[in-house]
């Protein structure tokens, strides 16, 4: 019999919550996992069969780590691409493929890819220095994004005046028209090496403006079916243009006039798919494993309305994490707790998430509000 | 703030599949787990924060292991009770309590407990030697069970004639009237230290006569509500008579004339509750954690019809396990794979289970039959 999932070793670059939930799902398939992360206390540490503390951006470290695995995947884009390319040349399977990660790592190349493939996206301009920004003809206000290493709201700022430019990044950036959007939505698509594709139903996101992080996620969306179908087609077009193997999260804006504009891609499990663990027949983590091990993709349909709340560290709390109100929220039916195994909390750190599942959408939202107001991560 | 689940260390006696699924669920609560098991390759080995290879029946080993934990639980009854009693005396929390395990370890004491508490059960007689069996007035055929250490059909035989007695156990046994039952059913109840109790809906079991193991489990039962309610009342009566903290699986016979007779108890996660992972709002593993950490009990209702198939090693196969047909069954919607991380297969070894979830009961059973005929554990 050919080698199967239970015989193969999966190497994961990054040992945070996404890797942790992937491993949690992989237990069902006897998956052997190797994890590389620079943090000695990474959330995956005790769950991986082999944990290595080391840099995921260093060529030698990633290359030598990758040699130990059969299939390599990522839970964060900021990894050493050259090492992954070398591993691919030597016959290792890297999913998503190194060229996909390279493209997505650079928001400039990502935008050019959208343009070349007729993917709707906000107008943009690439700039290399602060001088280029000064001489841009884009009207204020606009969004300035660093091409590389932005994450969770870092590396993004709003430029409202010439004065703002002087405080901005002096690095290769992307100037983007500021979209007056009604809502941010996301579709997660998954593609296996056979080219089979499945999308999870479109979800709606609500942001915490202070932390610039998703605070609330509602699944499925209540936008008209026509818009949802359009979003799914866009996601599938991107996945097939990229020829990606694995998950691809596609974040989009719904503009005030009902158009969809692609904002950003993530070629991995994504925050906008956490509610699939309880809310859908298969989770994004299960689906990613199916794709990268070339197994049939699972049923992405929603079981129920689901609202996901990111559990962020409280302001002014730094230290060993305590979960205030945990007992109270666990008393409510349909409330599912996911803590990420992080010993220390700090303001706005992602410490876990809660999914509320309820057949009634309003009731799910109401419970989610209660959870948000009741559960606090303090020190 | 008082110590909470994420601050406490859970010691688990036994490192098999039940412990493994308990740890898998515990990940959601940042649970720290310590596991003791005599098998160096135990399914929990790589998932526990601390794994100790050692005897769970040896006083010193269990006592010293238990000292390292805050709360101690079991995934098998055959453990050293005296060590648990000593740990309780020294202030450790042991759930289920040592006295409950002591009672259930001995099928003779279990039967007497049923009798004293008016729990319906088959007529029985306790015997100490083969001589006692010879002089019993019970009519053939009857069932002979060893009072201790029986497990998965071991330590149980049918006695049809005086000749059979000569091949029987020469140890403390229980003679039990052979019940002409229609079906074996089970109710899992869970009780927390506050005395709150919740039952999972009654399930029906189908046995593999050759292996004497549950092959198929159907949830929920389609017996009339009145009978199901009666079964739930029996389960709750037992749990409160025992004052147990944690899960209690109550296996019962439904006789041809529609009566319920309690067969056996298991004070831990149980094979008859595996389908709760996908089929119910909370799983038995989640519920057990809630109970032993004195958290509010979760919603036990069924989400859907669910059929659980035990995945047993094929006859004539001994060696490193291969899962033939895995890809085929994963192509079917509603099929969930749970492998137990056992490297080696042998005939009838429990290697995993599959749960089929389907809104239509007949369709779930049909898919389960396909799974049973398609997925084979070979070497």
XYZ file of C-alpha atoms in Angstrom:
758
model
C 0.000 0.000 0.000
C 1.233 3.538 -0.729
C 2.350 5.674 2.194
C -0.619 7.249 3.894
C -1.260 10.074 6.318
C -0.456 7.914 9.351
C 2.966 7.002 7.881
C 4.091 10.503 6.933
C 5.708 13.203 9.017
C 4.260 16.683 8.767
C 6.671 19.548 9.421
C 4.973 22.791 10.494
C 6.784 26.126 10.323
C 5.416 28.094 13.234
C 4.141 26.697 16.501
C 1.320 29.091 17.397
C -2.409 28.549 17.761
C -2.948 27.662 14.104
C -0.397 24.874 14.304
C -1.877 23.808 17.622
C -5.377 23.418 16.223
C -3.954 21.626 13.166
C -2.191 19.131 15.432
C -5.335 18.738 17.541
C -7.188 17.686 14.395
C -4.289 15.561 13.158
C -4.567 13.357 16.265
C -7.563 11.757 14.541
C -5.324 10.504 11.743
C -2.301 9.370 13.803
C -0.431 12.269 12.274
C 3.213 12.641 13.287
C 4.122 16.325 13.587
C 7.387 18.238 13.778
C 7.224 21.906 14.726
C 9.778 24.708 14.367
C 9.203 27.930 16.325
C 11.507 30.518 17.897
C 9.488 30.621 21.125
C 10.494 28.005 23.710
C 6.950 28.262 25.102
C 5.151 27.990 21.749
C 1.544 26.726 21.953
C 2.487 23.596 19.943
C 5.448 22.661 22.089
C 3.930 19.821 24.092
C 1.697 18.513 21.326
C 4.180 18.017 18.507
C 5.995 14.687 18.324
C 9.160 16.721 17.830
C 9.551 20.390 18.741
C 12.531 22.460 17.680
C 13.162 25.920 19.022
C 14.665 27.911 16.167
C 14.193 30.652 13.615
C 11.674 30.058 10.841
C 13.329 32.802 8.766
C 16.838 31.345 8.822
C 17.821 29.283 5.746
C 19.863 26.610 7.512
C 17.425 26.151 10.373
C 14.403 25.779 8.079
C 16.296 23.595 5.592
C 17.607 21.190 8.238
C 14.244 21.065 9.950
C 12.459 20.405 6.643
C 14.763 17.488 5.826
C 13.274 15.607 8.787
C 9.708 15.836 7.416
C 7.881 14.293 4.455
C 5.427 17.145 3.925
C 5.997 20.705 5.082
C 3.327 23.295 5.773
C 3.198 26.717 7.399
C 1.028 28.487 9.918
C 2.557 31.918 9.207
C 3.814 33.372 5.893
C 6.990 34.936 7.218
C 9.265 31.950 6.649
C 12.503 31.390 4.758
C 11.366 30.818 1.168
C 14.775 29.888 -0.214
C 15.009 26.949 2.162
C 11.546 25.779 1.086
C 12.548 26.087 -2.570
C 15.633 23.984 -1.926
C 13.555 21.371 -0.085
C 11.106 21.226 -3.009
C 14.029 20.704 -5.407
C 15.126 17.786 -3.265
C 11.706 16.196 -3.539
C 9.989 17.314 -0.342
C 6.360 18.313 -0.643
C 5.795 21.876 0.513
C 2.130 22.952 0.782
C 1.339 25.760 0.177
C 4.087 25.741 -2.440
C 7.057 28.065 -1.890
C 6.158 30.165 -4.955
C 2.685 30.803 -3.477
C 4.157 31.871 -0.151
C 6.677 34.103 -1.984
C 3.868 35.800 -3.869
C 1.713 36.303 -0.784
C 4.603 37.405 1.462
C 4.891 40.530 -0.633
C 1.688 42.562 -0.665
C 2.978 44.392 -3.738
C 3.355 41.210 -5.783
C 0.011 40.044 -4.381
C -1.676 43.187 -5.733
C 0.006 42.813 -9.133
C -1.198 39.222 -9.249
C -4.768 40.440 -8.646
C -4.410 42.966 -11.455
C -2.973 40.444 -13.914
C -5.700 37.928 -13.139
C -8.629 40.352 -13.227
C -9.323 39.865 -9.520
C -11.259 42.920 -8.288
C -9.182 44.881 -5.776
C -8.728 48.500 -4.628
C -6.612 50.779 -6.845
C -2.987 50.857 -5.698
C 0.516 52.089 -6.339
C 3.843 50.527 -5.360
C 6.440 52.764 -3.733
C 9.953 52.100 -2.494
C 10.814 55.032 -0.260
C 9.231 57.852 1.705
C 10.177 60.125 -1.218
C 8.015 58.017 -3.528
C 5.134 58.399 -1.077
C 5.575 62.171 -0.999
C 5.358 62.342 -4.771
C 2.335 60.054 -5.097
C -0.738 61.546 -6.727
C -3.096 59.455 -4.539
C -5.698 61.638 -2.780
C -5.780 61.721 1.040
C -6.824 59.800 2.979
C -5.287 56.544 1.767
C -3.923 53.353 3.281
C -0.216 52.689 3.397
C 0.926 49.105 3.827
C 4.409 47.726 4.142
C 4.908 45.180 1.377
C 6.468 42.669 3.758
C 6.027 41.429 7.315
C 2.718 43.119 8.096
C 0.622 41.023 10.444
C -2.492 41.519 12.582
C -2.744 45.215 11.816
C 0.995 45.845 12.112
C 2.637 47.520 9.097
C -0.571 49.275 8.074
C -1.439 52.934 8.583
C -3.890 55.507 7.378
C -2.334 58.574 5.712
C -4.598 61.615 5.993
C -2.170 64.428 5.288
C 1.342 65.270 4.128
C 2.329 65.453 7.797
C 1.365 61.784 8.284
C 3.812 60.819 5.556
C 6.691 62.057 7.672
C 5.714 59.519 10.376
C 5.194 56.693 7.883
C 7.273 53.675 6.889
C 10.445 54.345 4.930
C 10.395 50.973 3.221
C 8.861 49.347 0.131
C 5.164 49.992 0.530
C 1.857 49.818 -1.171
C -0.431 52.837 -1.371
C -4.031 51.793 -1.571
C -7.181 53.757 -2.125
C -9.171 53.842 1.084
C -12.314 51.849 0.464
C -15.520 53.032 2.056
C -16.615 49.519 2.767
C -19.791 48.324 4.371
C -18.358 45.124 5.750
C -15.275 42.956 5.596
C -16.042 39.372 4.579
C -13.949 36.282 3.956
C -14.174 33.072 2.005
C -11.852 30.184 2.740
C -11.224 27.906 -0.208
C -9.285 24.669 -0.166
C -7.677 22.900 -3.113
C -6.001 19.501 -3.248
C -3.313 18.404 -5.733
C -5.991 16.842 -7.972
C -7.418 20.323 -8.440
C -10.575 19.611 -6.428
C -11.785 22.750 -4.677
C -14.301 23.516 -1.966
C -15.195 26.805 -0.325
C -16.528 27.378 3.169
C -19.583 29.628 3.278
C -18.762 33.343 3.332
C -18.386 34.923 6.785
C -18.693 38.502 8.038
C -16.132 40.166 10.273
C -16.427 42.901 12.872
C -13.228 44.667 13.881
C -12.036 46.056 17.168
C -10.913 49.487 15.933
C -8.433 49.966 18.757
C -6.594 46.695 18.266
C -7.246 46.512 14.511
C -8.033 42.827 15.027
C -11.106 40.808 14.193
C -13.211 40.731 17.299
C -16.365 39.032 16.059
C -16.940 36.771 13.145
C -20.394 35.715 12.009
C -21.020 32.590 9.946
C -22.653 32.207 7.560
C -23.128 35.647 6.034
C -26.631 36.964 5.432
C -25.683 38.825 2.243
C -27.771 37.781 -0.769
C -26.851 34.453 -2.333
C -25.793 36.212 -5.526
C -23.092 38.161 -3.677
C -21.978 35.097 -1.745
C -21.702 33.091 -4.947
C -19.646 35.862 -6.504
C -17.286 35.806 -3.520
C -16.912 32.037 -3.798
C -16.134 32.305 -7.513
C -13.469 34.930 -6.778
C -11.899 32.689 -4.119
C -11.861 29.696 -6.448
C -10.413 31.767 -9.290
C -7.555 32.874 -7.069
C -6.902 29.344 -5.803
C -6.803 27.907 -9.292
C -4.730 30.775 -10.717
C -2.259 30.134 -7.916
C -2.460 26.357 -8.345
C -2.286 26.237 -4.586
C -2.453 23.059 -2.544
C -4.041 23.658 0.841
C -6.165 26.348 2.395
C -6.437 29.876 1.075
C -8.284 32.552 3.046
C -9.531 35.389 0.872
C -10.458 38.580 2.736
C -12.713 40.927 0.815
C -14.466 44.242 1.249
C -18.124 44.642 0.399
C -18.316 48.240 -0.807
C -21.279 50.541 -0.156
C -22.448 49.887 -3.696
C -22.366 46.136 -3.258
C -19.128 45.347 -5.050
C -16.504 42.888 -3.803
C -12.850 43.913 -3.636
C -10.175 41.466 -2.560
C -8.129 42.813 0.311
C -5.607 40.166 1.279
C -4.790 36.483 1.037
C -3.519 34.013 3.609
C -2.375 30.595 2.329
C -3.026 28.691 5.565
C -5.586 28.168 8.311
C -6.983 31.575 9.177
C -8.688 33.403 11.992
C -11.785 33.778 9.805
C -12.195 29.986 9.792
C -12.024 29.130 13.485
C -15.782 28.835 13.781
C -15.702 25.917 11.313
C -14.554 23.624 14.160
C -18.081 23.508 15.548
C -20.078 25.416 12.953
C -19.370 23.343 9.839
C -19.312 19.654 8.953
C -15.532 19.763 8.521
C -13.215 22.345 10.013
C -10.622 24.347 8.128
C -7.932 22.352 9.929
C -9.404 19.044 8.831
C -9.743 20.354 5.293
C -6.128 21.560 5.161
C -4.900 18.104 6.212
C -7.115 16.488 3.574
C -5.700 18.789 0.906
C -2.012 18.489 1.713
C -2.238 14.693 2.061
C -4.217 14.536 -1.202
C -7.339 13.091 0.382
C -10.910 13.830 -0.723
C -12.054 17.231 0.506
C -14.760 17.290 3.172
C -18.211 18.800 3.464
C -17.874 22.536 4.108
C -21.537 23.298 4.737
C -22.601 25.116 7.886
C -24.256 23.029 10.574
C -25.547 26.085 12.356
C -25.114 29.800 12.804
C -21.830 30.414 14.512
C -20.229 33.503 15.989
C -16.517 33.500 16.781
C -15.062 35.899 19.344
C -11.311 36.446 19.501
C -10.185 36.372 23.089
C -7.631 39.175 23.392
C -5.490 40.013 26.398
C -6.998 42.889 28.417
C -5.364 46.277 28.340
C -2.992 46.968 31.242
C -2.514 43.291 31.972
C 0.887 41.699 31.456
C 1.844 38.426 33.077
C 0.640 34.896 33.682
C -2.814 34.601 32.130
C -6.008 34.075 34.128
C -9.392 33.578 32.518
C -11.975 35.573 34.426
C -15.583 34.579 33.777
C -14.764 31.211 32.245
C -17.209 29.375 34.460
C -19.996 31.809 33.642
C -19.683 31.449 29.908
C -19.403 27.673 30.148
C -22.823 27.632 31.776
C -24.372 28.713 28.470
C -25.367 26.085 25.926
C -23.582 26.324 22.598
C -20.495 28.122 23.907
C -17.189 26.476 22.952
C -13.899 27.504 24.529
C -10.552 27.325 22.737
C -7.548 28.514 24.711
C -4.230 28.671 22.903
C -1.848 27.437 25.549
C -0.104 30.788 26.005
C 1.221 31.196 29.502
C 1.624 34.983 29.389
C -0.947 37.568 28.420
C -0.331 41.091 27.162
C -2.703 43.743 25.819
C -4.505 42.522 22.684
C -2.531 39.271 22.488
C -4.650 36.523 20.909
C -5.087 34.169 23.848
C -7.908 32.038 22.518
C -11.262 32.160 20.837
C -14.812 31.259 21.721
C -17.358 29.970 19.251
C -21.050 30.332 19.924
C -23.297 27.998 17.988
C -27.039 28.571 17.890
C -29.757 27.704 15.387
C -31.018 31.245 15.861
C -28.651 33.888 14.502
C -29.781 36.711 16.797
C -29.496 34.495 19.807
C -25.963 33.505 18.726
C -24.984 37.176 18.457
C -26.568 37.946 21.820
C -24.650 35.134 23.494
C -21.454 36.301 21.783
C -21.940 39.776 23.236
C -22.382 38.269 26.667
C -19.198 36.244 26.193
C -17.299 39.327 25.058
C -18.416 41.289 28.107
C -17.929 38.453 30.588
C -14.742 36.622 29.707
C -11.543 38.591 30.325
C -7.922 37.555 30.084
C -6.145 39.231 32.947
C -2.887 38.676 34.811
C -8.765 34.234 41.558
C -9.119 30.567 42.567
C -7.094 27.984 40.687
C -8.802 27.079 37.459
C -8.605 24.305 34.895
C -5.671 25.946 33.094
C -3.652 26.085 36.326
C -4.229 22.504 37.468
C -2.440 19.313 36.502
C -4.592 16.356 35.575
C -3.086 12.938 36.192
C -4.603 10.149 34.096
C -4.157 6.493 35.021
C -4.005 4.674 31.694
C -2.739 6.082 28.427
C -4.992 4.420 25.862
C -7.521 5.858 23.442
C -9.840 7.160 26.161
C -7.046 9.175 27.710
C -5.995 10.302 24.264
C -9.429 11.684 23.377
C -9.646 13.298 26.821
C -6.320 15.068 26.226
C -7.430 16.075 22.718
C -10.425 17.816 24.272
C -8.367 19.222 27.138
C -6.216 21.159 24.653
C -9.118 23.615 24.431
C -8.698 24.483 28.117
C -4.875 24.631 28.294
C -5.055 21.494 30.360
C -1.747 20.127 31.625
C -1.806 16.326 31.616
C 0.330 13.652 33.204
C -0.178 10.073 32.045
C 0.867 6.760 33.587
C 0.734 3.640 31.416
C 2.770 0.436 31.279
C 3.079 0.560 27.475
C 6.034 2.595 26.185
C 4.042 3.126 22.975
C 0.757 4.151 24.666
C -1.582 6.270 22.506
C -1.215 9.203 24.930
C 2.562 9.160 24.986
C 3.273 12.117 22.719
C 0.275 14.186 23.774
C 0.676 14.266 27.528
C 2.814 17.020 29.021
C 4.437 14.307 31.093
C 4.339 10.608 30.293
C 5.491 7.940 32.697
C 5.875 4.334 31.707
C 4.872 2.266 34.710
C 2.324 -0.032 36.275
C -1.072 1.418 37.123
C -1.695 -1.470 39.533
C 1.423 -0.967 41.655
C 0.915 1.021 44.863
C 4.202 2.919 44.866
C 4.083 3.756 41.173
C 0.522 5.078 41.311
C 1.087 6.913 44.576
C 4.253 8.657 43.415
C 2.685 9.504 40.077
C -0.440 10.868 41.766
C 1.604 13.151 43.996
C 2.651 15.094 40.897
C -0.962 15.898 39.908
C -3.707 18.103 41.370
C -6.631 16.016 40.135
C -6.429 12.341 39.238
C -8.751 10.478 36.913
C -8.772 7.063 35.243
C -9.408 5.707 31.814
C -9.540 2.076 32.974
C -10.866 0.630 36.256
C -8.033 -1.800 36.908
C -5.851 0.541 38.942
C -4.318 0.429 42.405
C -7.127 1.577 44.695
C -5.057 1.707 47.871
C -2.750 4.288 46.321
C -5.751 6.383 45.291
C -7.191 6.140 48.813
C -3.897 7.326 50.232
C -3.773 10.224 47.758
C -7.322 11.227 48.727
C -6.319 11.175 52.394
C -3.495 13.526 51.552
C -5.889 15.972 49.909
C -5.639 15.052 46.230
C -8.871 15.054 44.288
C -9.543 11.646 42.733
C -12.486 11.526 40.294
C -14.150 9.086 40.079
C -13.551 8.608 43.801
C -11.534 5.579 44.897
C -14.545 4.037 46.665
C -16.532 4.188 43.404
C -13.722 2.490 41.494
C -13.416 -0.137 44.248
C -17.120 -0.904 44.004
C -17.112 -1.106 40.220
C -13.854 -3.084 39.975
C -15.645 -5.993 41.600
C -18.650 -7.150 39.611
C -19.909 -8.983 42.691
C -19.995 -5.818 44.828
C -21.488 -3.983 41.848
C -24.361 -6.475 41.717
C -24.947 -6.250 45.459
C -25.035 -2.478 45.143
C -27.742 -2.803 42.477
C -29.744 -5.078 44.737
C -29.426 -2.802 47.784
C -30.458 0.246 45.774
C -33.366 -1.362 43.936
C -31.616 -1.027 40.579
C -33.155 -3.583 38.192
C -30.604 -6.229 37.233
C -30.507 -9.912 36.268
C -30.751 -12.444 39.134
C -27.285 -13.528 40.308
C -25.306 -15.556 42.795
C -21.769 -14.958 44.058
C -19.368 -17.907 44.105
C -15.759 -18.259 45.206
C -14.564 -21.501 43.672
C -15.347 -23.988 40.942
C -16.889 -26.145 43.654
C -19.367 -23.373 44.432
C -20.255 -23.238 40.755
C -20.850 -26.994 40.667
C -23.239 -26.767 43.564
C -25.184 -23.750 42.225
C -28.867 -24.297 41.650
C -28.929 -21.899 38.662
C -30.462 -23.507 35.560
C -28.323 -23.933 32.430
C -27.499 -21.971 30.390
C -26.194 -19.123 32.514
C -23.440 -16.523 32.340
C -20.343 -16.828 34.472
C -18.288 -13.685 35.045
C -15.062 -13.243 36.943
C -15.642 -10.660 39.643
C -12.423 -8.844 38.815
C -10.369 -7.857 35.782
C -12.902 -8.727 33.094
C -12.610 -6.392 30.110
C -13.878 -6.295 26.522
C -15.486 -9.715 26.742
C -12.597 -11.289 28.651
C -13.492 -13.034 31.905
C -17.014 -13.845 30.728
C -18.344 -17.217 29.544
C -21.576 -18.990 28.889
C -22.125 -22.153 30.905
C -24.487 -24.542 29.114
C -23.753 -27.812 30.893
C -21.931 -29.384 33.820
C -19.084 -30.133 31.419
C -18.583 -26.405 30.739
C -18.047 -25.836 34.459
C -14.897 -27.948 34.332
C -13.429 -25.494 31.783
C -14.571 -22.424 33.693
C -12.772 -19.943 35.946
C -11.626 -21.202 39.333
C -11.822 -17.779 40.940
C -14.378 -15.529 42.665
C -17.171 -15.285 40.131
C -20.682 -14.148 39.592
C -23.317 -16.467 38.182
C -25.947 -14.539 36.313
C -29.200 -15.588 34.758
C -28.902 -15.456 30.986
C -31.142 -12.666 29.802
C -32.995 -13.134 26.543
C -32.548 -9.532 25.592
C -33.742 -7.711 22.545
C -31.034 -5.111 22.522
C -28.199 -3.783 24.620
C -28.472 -0.051 25.286
C -26.438 2.468 27.265
C -26.935 5.778 28.974
C -23.963 7.918 29.966
C -24.620 10.203 32.898
C -22.293 12.829 34.269
C -22.308 14.374 37.707
C -20.227 17.225 39.088
C -19.321 17.827 42.756
C -22.298 20.207 43.119
C -24.566 17.260 42.389
C -25.648 18.572 38.989
C -26.347 15.701 36.608
C -26.916 15.369 32.892
C -27.485 12.285 30.774
C -26.623 11.769 27.136
C -29.477 10.364 25.074
C -29.764 6.564 25.191
C -27.872 4.673 22.495
C -28.293 1.186 21.008
C -25.435 -1.253 20.550
C -24.847 -4.034 18.075
C -22.234 -6.640 18.971
C -19.734 -8.546 16.893
C -20.452 -12.035 18.264
C -17.004 -13.361 17.352
C -15.045 -10.622 19.112
C -17.685 -9.963 21.800
C -17.078 -6.235 21.229
C -19.430 -3.462 20.246
C -19.244 -3.135 16.502
C -21.957 -0.588 15.825
C -23.532 1.974 18.040
C -26.584 3.970 17.040
C -27.462 7.321 18.600
C -30.029 8.307 19.598
C -32.141 5.230 20.273
C -35.547 4.889 18.617
C -37.132 3.132 21.585
C -40.238 4.913 22.901
C -39.589 8.002 24.982
C -41.076 6.334 28.036
C -38.421 3.609 27.956
C -35.641 6.129 27.292
C -36.794 8.250 30.198
C -36.809 5.188 32.422
C -33.239 4.402 31.387
C -32.157 7.957 32.159
C -33.794 7.814 35.588
C -31.965 4.557 36.330
C -28.639 6.089 35.271
C -29.207 9.172 37.429
C -30.270 7.039 40.397
C -27.067 5.075 40.187
C -24.924 8.204 39.836
C -26.504 9.870 42.825
C -26.464 6.691 44.944
C -22.763 6.450 44.178
C -22.211 10.174 44.717
C -19.854 9.919 41.788
C -17.991 12.865 40.299
C -17.403 12.407 36.579
C -18.814 10.217 33.860
C -20.681 6.986 34.489
C -21.630 4.716 31.606
C -24.596 2.474 32.397
C -25.026 -0.523 30.103
C -28.485 -2.055 30.140
C -30.435 -4.858 28.511
C -33.843 -4.248 27.025
C -35.614 -7.567 27.598
C -38.102 -9.103 25.170
C -40.919 -7.868 27.409
C -39.623 -4.301 27.392
C -37.972 -4.224 30.796
C -34.608 -2.619 31.513
C -31.944 -4.528 33.431
C -28.631 -2.936 34.304
C -25.713 -5.016 33.074
C -22.543 -3.156 33.958
C -21.100 0.210 34.937
C -18.007 2.064 33.813
C -17.002 5.178 35.798
C -15.132 6.900 32.952
C -15.388 7.831 29.268
C -16.829 4.824 27.479
C -16.967 3.248 24.055
C -20.725 3.849 23.985
C -20.095 7.606 24.053
C -17.586 8.077 21.250
C -20.258 9.305 18.834
C -20.886 12.288 21.129
C -17.762 13.977 19.687
C -19.644 14.858 16.509
C -23.183 13.738 17.285
C -23.918 15.820 20.401
C -23.445 19.418 21.462
C -20.815 18.417 23.981
C -18.806 15.220 23.934
C -18.423 12.786 26.803
C -14.774 13.888 27.069
C -15.709 17.539 27.374
C -18.366 16.646 29.930
C -15.963 14.582 32.042
C -13.529 17.519 32.201
C -16.351 19.857 33.174
C -17.400 17.500 35.968
C -14.011 16.792 37.485
C -13.011 20.477 37.393
C -16.398 21.403 38.896
C -17.527 23.459 35.908
C -21.117 23.736 34.660
C -22.157 20.643 32.720
C -22.675 21.034 28.977
C -25.571 20.437 26.602
C -25.893 16.697 25.975
C -28.565 16.838 23.266
C -28.006 15.078 19.954
C -27.189 17.294 16.999
C -27.914 14.548 14.544
C -28.274 10.817 14.121
C -24.880 9.244 14.591
C -23.577 5.735 14.086
C -20.244 4.725 15.609
C -18.243 1.840 14.188
C -15.394 0.341 16.190
C -12.421 -0.173 13.942
C -10.978 -3.538 14.964
C -7.787 -5.149 13.690
C -8.514 -7.684 10.946
C -8.165 -11.370 11.687
C -4.813 -12.876 10.651
C -3.082 -9.520 10.653
C -0.351 -8.797 13.183
C 2.170 -6.030 12.688
C 2.492 -2.373 11.790
C -1.015 -1.084 11.077
C -2.174 0.051 7.627
C -5.601 1.553 7.023
C -7.013 0.091 3.812
C -9.902 2.035 2.303
C -9.308 5.206 4.312
C -9.447 7.403 1.227
C -12.701 5.830 0.075
C -14.541 6.422 3.315
C -13.214 9.983 3.597
C -14.899 10.745 0.279
C -18.287 10.354 1.971
C -19.869 13.363 3.669
C -20.500 12.951 7.369
C -17.796 10.333 7.973
C -15.377 11.165 10.810
C -12.182 9.198 11.362
C -10.600 8.675 14.771
C -7.427 6.607 14.830
C -5.970 5.752 18.202
C -2.256 6.133 17.544
C -1.499 2.421 17.919
C 1.441 1.388 15.821
C 0.720 -2.332 15.841
C -2.471 -4.108 14.911
C -3.622 -7.547 16.008
C -6.907 -9.388 15.490
C -9.814 -7.506 17.095
C -7.580 -4.848 18.669
C -9.447 -1.535 18.934
C -7.482 0.597 16.482
C -9.888 3.465 16.094
C -13.493 4.340 15.496
C -15.503 6.034 12.800
C -18.571 8.132 13.414
C -21.125 8.656 10.684
C -23.385 11.648 11.123
C -26.475 12.049 8.988
C -29.813 13.773 9.486
C -31.425 10.645 8.077
C -31.042 7.611 10.346
C -31.312 4.981 7.603
C -28.768 6.808 5.527
C -26.404 6.952 8.530
C -26.748 3.183 9.008
C -26.219 2.566 5.306
C -23.043 4.666 5.305
C -21.871 2.878 8.460
C -22.278 -0.474 6.717
C -20.248 0.800 3.803
C -17.538 1.983 6.208
C -17.516 -1.368 7.974
C -17.091 -3.236 4.689
C -14.560 -0.825 3.196
C -12.147 0.209 5.930
C -9.814 -2.556 7.116
C -6.898 -2.449 9.519
C -4.280 -4.764 8.093
C -0.539 -5.211 8.512
